[in-house]
Amino acid sequence: MESNNARPPMLGEIVKSKFSLSMKIKDKELISFEITSKPIHSDKDYQDALDIEDNTAFLKASLRLLEEVPKKSLDHSRGEGFGKANKKGKVKHTTAFLSLAHDRLCWLQTGVLGPLANQARHIEIRHIVCVEAGQLSTNFSLANNIQPMDPETRRRSFSAVTHNRTVDLIARSPCVCQVWVRT
């Protein structure tokens, strides 16, 4: 929405934000967050990785999909687009990727100066206790209290849990979510 005095969204209307995250009002209670930024890898690439049964081959294929893309220009993304639930319960667009050394889960800051700051926040992979599919964290609970999400959005959600923080992400498709959880 553009300003505070604008009309509320109508049922079925897509609300676009400046961060390429759209919210579709499906019915009076549920919303669906859609990532509208251009993907780096296709869903077929992610599905092909999920079809690999050998864990070593899967890990090699998934790391190629998840790792950081070196920046070639200012408009080139460094990773896949995600929705990220913050501790206030708001879902904002972010770019998440695995560092080239495969030792950190990184995401670009969101907010007013996030894209300009160009600073990647990160958590060390060795500090991650588990990666859970679904919306079980407190950040997702707050987001669902503000505006409940539809089951499709819940299937695309996952959380990277450490001892002192949680990074809650909404992927653009269920297969992208499954690759992140399985890796």
mmCIF file of C-alpha atoms in Angstrom:
data_model
loop_
_atom_site.group_PDB
_atom_site.id
_atom_site.type_symbol
_atom_site.label_atom_id
_atom_site.label_comp_id
_atom_site.label_asym_id
_atom_site.label_seq_id
_atom_site.Cartn_x
_atom_site.Cartn_y
_atom_site.Cartn_z
ATOM 1 C CA MET A 1 0.000 0.000 0.000
ATOM 2 C CA GLU A 2 1.282 3.412 -0.874
ATOM 3 C CA SER A 3 0.129 5.532 2.072
ATOM 4 C CA ASN A 4 -1.760 5.264 5.335
ATOM 5 C CA ASN A 5 -4.948 6.792 3.937
ATOM 6 C CA ALA A 6 -5.194 4.397 0.961
ATOM 7 C CA ARG A 7 -8.082 1.967 0.819
ATOM 8 C CA PRO A 8 -7.600 -1.548 2.251
ATOM 9 C CA PRO A 9 -6.925 -4.342 -0.265
ATOM 10 C CA MET A 10 -9.925 -6.101 -1.792
ATOM 11 C CA LEU A 11 -10.366 -9.876 -1.903
ATOM 12 C CA GLY A 12 -8.241 -11.435 -4.639
ATOM 13 C CA GLU A 13 -6.216 -8.256 -5.127
ATOM 14 C CA ILE A 14 -2.421 -8.450 -5.282
ATOM 15 C CA VAL A 15 -0.613 -5.850 -3.207
ATOM 16 C CA LYS A 16 2.913 -5.178 -4.514
ATOM 17 C CA SER A 17 5.653 -3.756 -2.368
ATOM 18 C CA LYS A 18 8.868 -2.086 -3.430
ATOM 19 C CA PHE A 19 10.860 -5.129 -2.298
ATOM 20 C CA SER A 20 9.321 -7.584 -4.798
ATOM 21 C CA LEU A 21 7.188 -9.344 -2.205
ATOM 22 C CA SER A 22 3.503 -9.431 -2.915
ATOM 23 C CA MET A 23 0.632 -10.318 -0.684
ATOM 24 C CA LYS A 24 -2.526 -11.803 -2.150
ATOM 25 C CA ILE A 25 -5.695 -11.610 -0.099
ATOM 26 C CA LYS A 26 -7.346 -15.014 -0.671
ATOM 27 C CA ASP A 27 -10.283 -14.656 1.667
ATOM 28 C CA LYS A 28 -11.086 -12.526 4.674
ATOM 29 C CA GLU A 29 -8.612 -14.284 6.978
ATOM 30 C CA LEU A 30 -5.773 -15.748 4.903
ATOM 31 C CA ILE A 31 -3.018 -14.121 2.885
ATOM 32 C CA SER A 32 -0.410 -15.600 0.581
ATOM 33 C CA PHE A 33 3.072 -14.109 0.295
ATOM 34 C CA GLU A 34 4.529 -14.443 -3.197
ATOM 35 C CA ILE A 35 8.122 -13.732 -4.167
ATOM 36 C CA THR A 36 7.971 -11.778 -7.423
ATOM 37 C CA SER A 37 11.676 -11.152 -7.961
ATOM 38 C CA LYS A 38 13.415 -12.977 -10.806
ATOM 39 C CA PRO A 39 14.727 -16.359 -9.595
ATOM 40 C CA ILE A 40 18.358 -17.289 -10.120
ATOM 41 C CA HIS A 41 17.612 -21.003 -10.550
ATOM 42 C CA SER A 42 14.411 -22.547 -11.903
ATOM 43 C CA ASP A 43 12.089 -24.764 -9.887
ATOM 44 C CA LYS A 44 13.110 -27.624 -12.192
ATOM 45 C CA ASP A 45 16.727 -27.276 -10.989
ATOM 46 C CA TYR A 46 15.553 -27.575 -7.381
ATOM 47 C CA GLN A 47 13.274 -30.512 -8.212
ATOM 48 C CA ASP A 48 16.127 -32.291 -10.034
ATOM 49 C CA ALA A 49 18.280 -31.892 -6.905
ATOM 50 C CA LEU A 50 15.494 -33.294 -4.711
ATOM 51 C CA ASP A 51 15.189 -36.340 -6.980
ATOM 52 C CA ILE A 52 18.818 -37.336 -6.278
ATOM 53 C CA GLU A 53 18.815 -40.150 -3.733
ATOM 54 C CA ASP A 54 22.549 -40.353 -3.002
ATOM 55 C CA ASN A 55 23.295 -37.914 -0.157
ATOM 56 C CA THR A 56 26.752 -36.966 -1.438
ATOM 57 C CA ALA A 57 25.470 -36.182 -4.940
ATOM 58 C CA PHE A 58 22.469 -34.331 -3.476
ATOM 59 C CA LEU A 59 24.738 -32.205 -1.282
ATOM 60 C CA LYS A 60 26.931 -31.285 -4.258
ATOM 61 C CA ALA A 61 23.900 -30.324 -6.379
ATOM 62 C CA SER A 62 22.141 -28.409 -3.595
ATOM 63 C CA LEU A 63 25.245 -26.429 -2.596
ATOM 64 C CA ARG A 64 25.535 -25.252 -6.210
ATOM 65 C CA LEU A 65 21.945 -23.968 -5.972
ATOM 66 C CA LEU A 66 22.234 -22.372 -2.535
ATOM 67 C CA GLU A 67 25.625 -20.684 -2.637
ATOM 68 C CA GLU A 68 26.217 -17.008 -3.244
ATOM 69 C CA VAL A 69 26.280 -15.728 -6.808
ATOM 70 C CA PRO A 70 29.170 -13.273 -7.202
ATOM 71 C CA LYS A 71 27.851 -9.778 -7.821
ATOM 72 C CA LYS A 72 28.368 -8.586 -11.379
ATOM 73 C CA SER A 73 26.444 -5.327 -11.219
ATOM 74 C CA LEU A 74 24.355 -3.306 -8.797
ATOM 75 C CA ASP A 75 21.052 -4.815 -9.935
ATOM 76 C CA HIS A 76 22.267 -8.453 -9.906
ATOM 77 C CA SER A 77 21.049 -10.423 -6.921
ATOM 78 C CA ARG A 78 23.487 -12.431 -4.796
ATOM 79 C CA GLY A 79 20.990 -15.195 -3.967
ATOM 80 C CA GLU A 80 17.370 -16.315 -4.093
ATOM 81 C CA GLY A 81 14.553 -14.043 -2.990
ATOM 82 C CA PHE A 82 12.717 -14.965 0.219
ATOM 83 C CA GLY A 83 10.195 -13.486 2.576
ATOM 84 C CA LYS A 84 11.728 -13.079 6.048
ATOM 85 C CA ALA A 85 9.622 -12.830 9.195
ATOM 86 C CA ASN A 86 11.175 -10.441 11.707
ATOM 87 C CA LYS A 87 10.716 -10.395 15.479
ATOM 88 C CA LYS A 88 7.870 -7.881 15.173
ATOM 89 C CA GLY A 89 5.917 -10.314 13.016
ATOM 90 C CA LYS A 90 6.303 -8.428 9.739
ATOM 91 C CA VAL A 91 7.316 -10.286 6.591
ATOM 92 C CA LYS A 92 9.770 -8.440 4.358
ATOM 93 C CA HIS A 93 11.666 -9.337 1.216
ATOM 94 C CA THR A 94 15.257 -10.468 1.611
ATOM 95 C CA THR A 95 17.890 -12.305 -0.386
ATOM 96 C CA ALA A 96 19.355 -15.403 1.274
ATOM 97 C CA PHE A 97 22.345 -17.493 0.224
ATOM 98 C CA LEU A 98 25.073 -19.770 1.488
ATOM 99 C CA SER A 99 28.532 -18.178 1.585
ATOM 100 C CA LEU A 100 31.077 -19.325 -0.990
ATOM 101 C CA ALA A 101 33.064 -21.060 1.757
ATOM 102 C CA HIS A 102 29.844 -22.868 2.841
ATOM 103 C CA ASP A 103 30.374 -21.762 6.440
ATOM 104 C CA ARG A 104 27.612 -19.123 6.810
ATOM 105 C CA LEU A 105 23.933 -18.675 6.045
ATOM 106 C CA CYS A 106 23.738 -15.071 4.839
ATOM 107 C CA TRP A 107 20.882 -12.700 4.068
ATOM 108 C CA LEU A 108 20.788 -9.093 2.930
ATOM 109 C CA GLN A 109 19.300 -6.564 5.319
ATOM 110 C CA THR A 110 15.773 -5.365 4.720
ATOM 111 C CA GLY A 111 14.304 -2.000 5.513
ATOM 112 C CA VAL A 112 14.890 1.511 4.287
ATOM 113 C CA LEU A 113 18.689 1.332 4.013
ATOM 114 C CA GLY A 114 18.957 -2.442 3.583
ATOM 115 C CA PRO A 115 19.507 -2.539 -0.190
ATOM 116 C CA LEU A 116 21.783 0.503 -0.020
ATOM 117 C CA ALA A 117 23.841 -0.723 2.922
ATOM 118 C CA ASN A 118 24.830 -3.845 0.965
ATOM 119 C CA GLN A 119 25.776 -5.517 4.248
ATOM 120 C CA ALA A 120 24.995 -9.209 4.536
ATOM 121 C CA ARG A 121 23.877 -10.463 7.939
ATOM 122 C CA HIS A 122 24.841 -14.050 8.726
ATOM 123 C CA ILE A 123 24.824 -16.937 11.141
ATOM 124 C CA GLU A 124 27.560 -19.536 11.241
ATOM 125 C CA ILE A 125 26.550 -22.957 9.919
ATOM 126 C CA ARG A 126 28.217 -24.626 12.914
ATOM 127 C CA HIS A 127 25.830 -22.721 15.230
ATOM 128 C CA ILE A 128 22.681 -23.985 13.482
ATOM 129 C CA VAL A 129 21.034 -26.623 15.650
ATOM 130 C CA CYS A 130 18.331 -27.607 13.148
ATOM 131 C CA VAL A 131 16.406 -26.438 10.106
ATOM 132 C CA GLU A 132 12.657 -26.936 10.559
ATOM 133 C CA ALA A 133 10.061 -26.924 7.815
ATOM 134 C CA GLY A 134 6.834 -25.096 8.605
ATOM 135 C CA GLN A 135 5.966 -22.134 10.793
ATOM 136 C CA LEU A 136 6.778 -23.264 14.326
ATOM 137 C CA SER A 137 8.853 -20.298 15.539
ATOM 138 C CA THR A 138 7.705 -17.278 17.552
ATOM 139 C CA ASN A 139 8.351 -14.919 14.609
ATOM 140 C CA PHE A 140 5.933 -16.891 12.440
ATOM 141 C CA SER A 141 3.443 -17.023 15.335
ATOM 142 C CA LEU A 142 3.529 -13.234 15.564
ATOM 143 C CA ALA A 143 3.165 -12.913 11.786
ATOM 144 C CA ASN A 144 0.172 -15.263 11.837
ATOM 145 C CA ASN A 145 -1.393 -13.306 14.709
ATOM 146 C CA ILE A 146 -1.105 -10.094 12.680
ATOM 147 C CA GLN A 147 -2.416 -11.707 9.485
ATOM 148 C CA PRO A 148 -2.951 -15.493 9.180
ATOM 149 C CA MET A 149 -1.230 -17.131 6.217
ATOM 150 C CA ASP A 150 -2.686 -19.724 3.872
ATOM 151 C CA PRO A 151 -1.527 -23.386 3.912
ATOM 152 C CA GLU A 152 0.507 -22.939 0.701
ATOM 153 C CA THR A 153 2.595 -20.211 2.356
ATOM 154 C CA ARG A 154 3.068 -22.428 5.406
ATOM 155 C CA ARG A 155 4.360 -25.250 3.181
ATOM 156 C CA ARG A 156 6.978 -22.888 1.708
ATOM 157 C CA SER A 157 8.248 -21.750 5.141
ATOM 158 C CA PHE A 158 11.259 -22.912 7.133
ATOM 159 C CA SER A 159 13.389 -21.774 10.066
ATOM 160 C CA ALA A 160 17.128 -22.057 10.715
ATOM 161 C CA VAL A 161 17.395 -22.409 14.502
ATOM 162 C CA THR A 162 20.460 -21.614 16.622
ATOM 163 C CA HIS A 163 20.727 -21.479 20.412
ATOM 164 C CA ASN A 164 20.060 -17.736 20.566
ATOM 165 C CA ARG A 165 18.180 -16.791 17.374
ATOM 166 C CA THR A 166 15.996 -18.036 14.558
ATOM 167 C CA VAL A 167 16.030 -17.022 10.895
ATOM 168 C CA ASP A 168 12.527 -17.524 9.479
ATOM 169 C CA LEU A 169 12.185 -17.597 5.694
ATOM 170 C CA ILE A 170 9.373 -18.090 3.178
ATOM 171 C CA ALA A 171 10.576 -19.562 -0.130
ATOM 172 C CA ARG A 172 9.001 -18.925 -3.521
ATOM 173 C CA SER A 173 8.061 -22.600 -3.983
ATOM 174 C CA PRO A 174 7.857 -25.778 -1.870
ATOM 175 C CA CYS A 175 10.778 -27.424 -3.708
ATOM 176 C CA VAL A 176 13.106 -24.490 -2.846
ATOM 177 C CA CYS A 177 12.054 -24.882 0.795
ATOM 178 C CA GLN A 178 12.667 -28.649 0.715
ATOM 179 C CA VAL A 179 16.198 -28.225 -0.690
ATOM 180 C CA TRP A 180 17.092 -25.769 2.095
ATOM 181 C CA VAL A 181 15.643 -28.073 4.775
ATOM 182 C CA ARG A 182 17.262 -31.243 3.416
ATOM 183 C CA THR A 183 20.676 -29.602 3.020
#
